[in-house]
Amino acid sequence: MTKDTMSIDTSAELLENDILPMIREVHTDPDVPCASQGDMPKALAEPVAKKSPAQWAYERIIMYIQNFEKQLDNDHEVGMGLAGGNTGVIRIEGLGYYDPDIVTYYGTSEAGAKTQLIQHVSQLNVTLIASPKHIDQPEPKRIGFRLAAGLERSEDVTT
């Protein structure tokens, strides 16, 4: 486009641009639930342009954690494995972000040590893992459902 030409978007194009990006998943087993199935929280329907990269990453991670937990039995909780380093598996007990570009995970290591991972959104790389719940714990803790509840509120999702 040159300086002398102007591009005008239609109302539909403007709306579509606010909704993008889209989510798409395909699995070998058609019964595996996709994160895109079901109702999406209000926070994910907000225009992406109004969010920092950290907030946008945080909200999508929550959806993936919640979807992963839906597939677990009562003997397992969500944990995460990290690429690079010798961190091992962390039981996810909290998730947050710091604008504009930091996502942080709180949890406990396999050895029982309190753990916090601080990650730049450009380095985001997490593997969700089914971790056995503690033996003395009657029910698994489902952090994804608690986090997703925050995405339904109209105010800041981290409060």
C-alpha positions in Angstrom: 0.0 0.0 0.0 1.3 3.5 -0.8 0.9 6.7 1.2 -1.7 7.9 -1.3 -4.1 4.9 -0.8 -6.3 4.3 2.2 -7.8 1.0 3.4 -11.2 0.9 4.9 -12.3 -2.2 6.9 -16.0 -3.1 7.0 -17.7 -3.6 10.4 -17.6 -7.3 9.9 -13.8 -7.2 9.2 -13.2 -5.1 12.3 -15.2 -7.5 14.4 -13.4 -10.5 12.9 -10.0 -8.9 13.5 -10.9 -8.4 17.2 -11.9 -12.1 17.6 -8.8 -13.6 15.9 -6.8 -15.8 16.5 -8.9 -18.9 16.3 -8.3 -22.2 18.0 -8.2 -25.5 16.2 -7.4 -29.0 17.5 -7.5 -32.4 15.9 -6.9 -35.7 17.8 -6.5 -39.3 16.6 -9.2 -40.2 19.1 -12.4 -38.3 18.3 -13.6 -38.7 21.9 -10.8 -36.6 23.3 -12.3 -33.2 24.4 -10.7 -30.2 22.8 -10.1 -26.9 24.6 -12.3 -25.3 21.9 -15.4 -27.3 22.8 -18.0 -25.8 25.0 -18.6 -22.3 26.1 -15.5 -20.0 26.1 -15.1 -17.7 29.1 -16.0 -14.0 28.8 -12.3 -13.0 29.0 -11.4 -15.0 25.8 -14.1 -13.2 23.9 -12.5 -9.8 24.6 -10.5 -8.2 21.8 -6.9 -9.4 21.8 -5.6 -5.9 21.0 -6.7 -4.8 24.4 -4.5 -7.4 26.2 -0.8 -7.6 26.9 1.0 -10.7 25.6 1.3 -11.9 29.2 -2.5 -11.6 29.9 -3.4 -13.3 26.6 -1.0 -16.2 27.3 -2.3 -16.5 30.8 -5.9 -16.8 29.7 -5.1 -19.4 27.1 -3.0 -21.5 29.5 -5.9 -21.6 31.9 -8.1 -23.1 29.2 -5.6 -25.7 28.3 -5.1 -26.6 32.0 -8.8 -26.9 32.6 -9.3 -29.1 29.5 -6.4 -31.3 30.6 -8.0 -31.7 34.1 -11.3 -32.8 32.5 -9.5 -35.9 31.2 -7.9 -36.9 34.5 -9.3 -39.5 37.0 -9.6 -38.9 40.7 -6.1 -40.2 41.4 -4.3 -37.6 39.4 -3.8 -33.8 39.3 -2.2 -31.6 36.7 1.5 -31.1 36.9 3.9 -29.6 34.4 7.2 -30.5 32.9 9.6 -27.9 31.8 11.8 -27.8 28.8 15.4 -27.1 29.6 17.0 -27.4 33.0 16.6 -30.0 35.7 13.4 -28.7 37.2 11.5 -31.9 36.7 7.7 -32.0 37.3 5.9 -29.3 39.2 2.4 -29.8 40.7 0.6 -26.6 39.5 -0.9 -24.7 42.5 -1.1 -21.3 41.0 -0.7 -19.3 37.8 -0.2 -15.5 37.2 1.1 -12.9 34.9 3.0 -9.6 35.1 2.3 -7.2 32.3 3.5 -6.9 29.6 5.3 -10.1 29.1 5.9 -12.4 32.1 3.9 -15.6 33.0 4.6 -17.3 36.4 3.7 -20.7 37.7 3.5 -21.6 41.4 3.7 -25.1 42.7 5.5 -27.9 44.4 8.3 -30.0 43.0 8.3 -33.8 43.1 10.6 -33.6 46.2 8.0 -31.4 47.9 10.0 -28.1 47.5 8.0 -24.9 47.0 8.6 -23.8 43.4 8.0 -20.8 41.2 8.8 -20.6 37.5 9.0 -17.1 35.9 8.8 -17.2 32.2 8.9 -14.6 29.4 6.0 -15.2 26.9 8.5 -15.6 24.1 9.9 -18.6 25.9 6.6 -20.2 26.8 7.0 -24.0 26.7 5.1 -26.2 29.1 4.1 -29.8 29.1 1.0 -30.7 31.1 1.4 -34.0 33.0 -1.0 -36.2 34.9 0.7 -36.4 38.4 -0.5 -38.7 41.1 -2.3 -36.8 43.9 -0.9 -37.0 47.5 -1.9 -40.3 49.2 -3.4 -38.4 52.2 -5.5 -36.2 50.0 -9.1 -37.5 49.5 -9.8 -35.5 46.3 -7.5 -34.1 43.6 -7.1 -30.3 43.6 -8.4 -28.9 40.3 -6.6 -25.6 39.7 -7.9 -25.2 36.1 -11.5 -24.9 37.2 -10.6 -22.3 39.8 -8.5 -20.3 37.4 -11.2 -20.5 34.7 -13.8 -19.1 37.1 -11.8 -15.9 37.1 -12.1 -15.6 33.3 -15.9 -15.4 33.6 -15.7 -12.2 35.7 -15.7 -8.8 34.0 -13.0 -7.4 36.2 -9.3 -8.3 36.3 -8.9 -12.1 35.9 -6.1 -12.3 38.5 -8.2 -11.1 41.4 
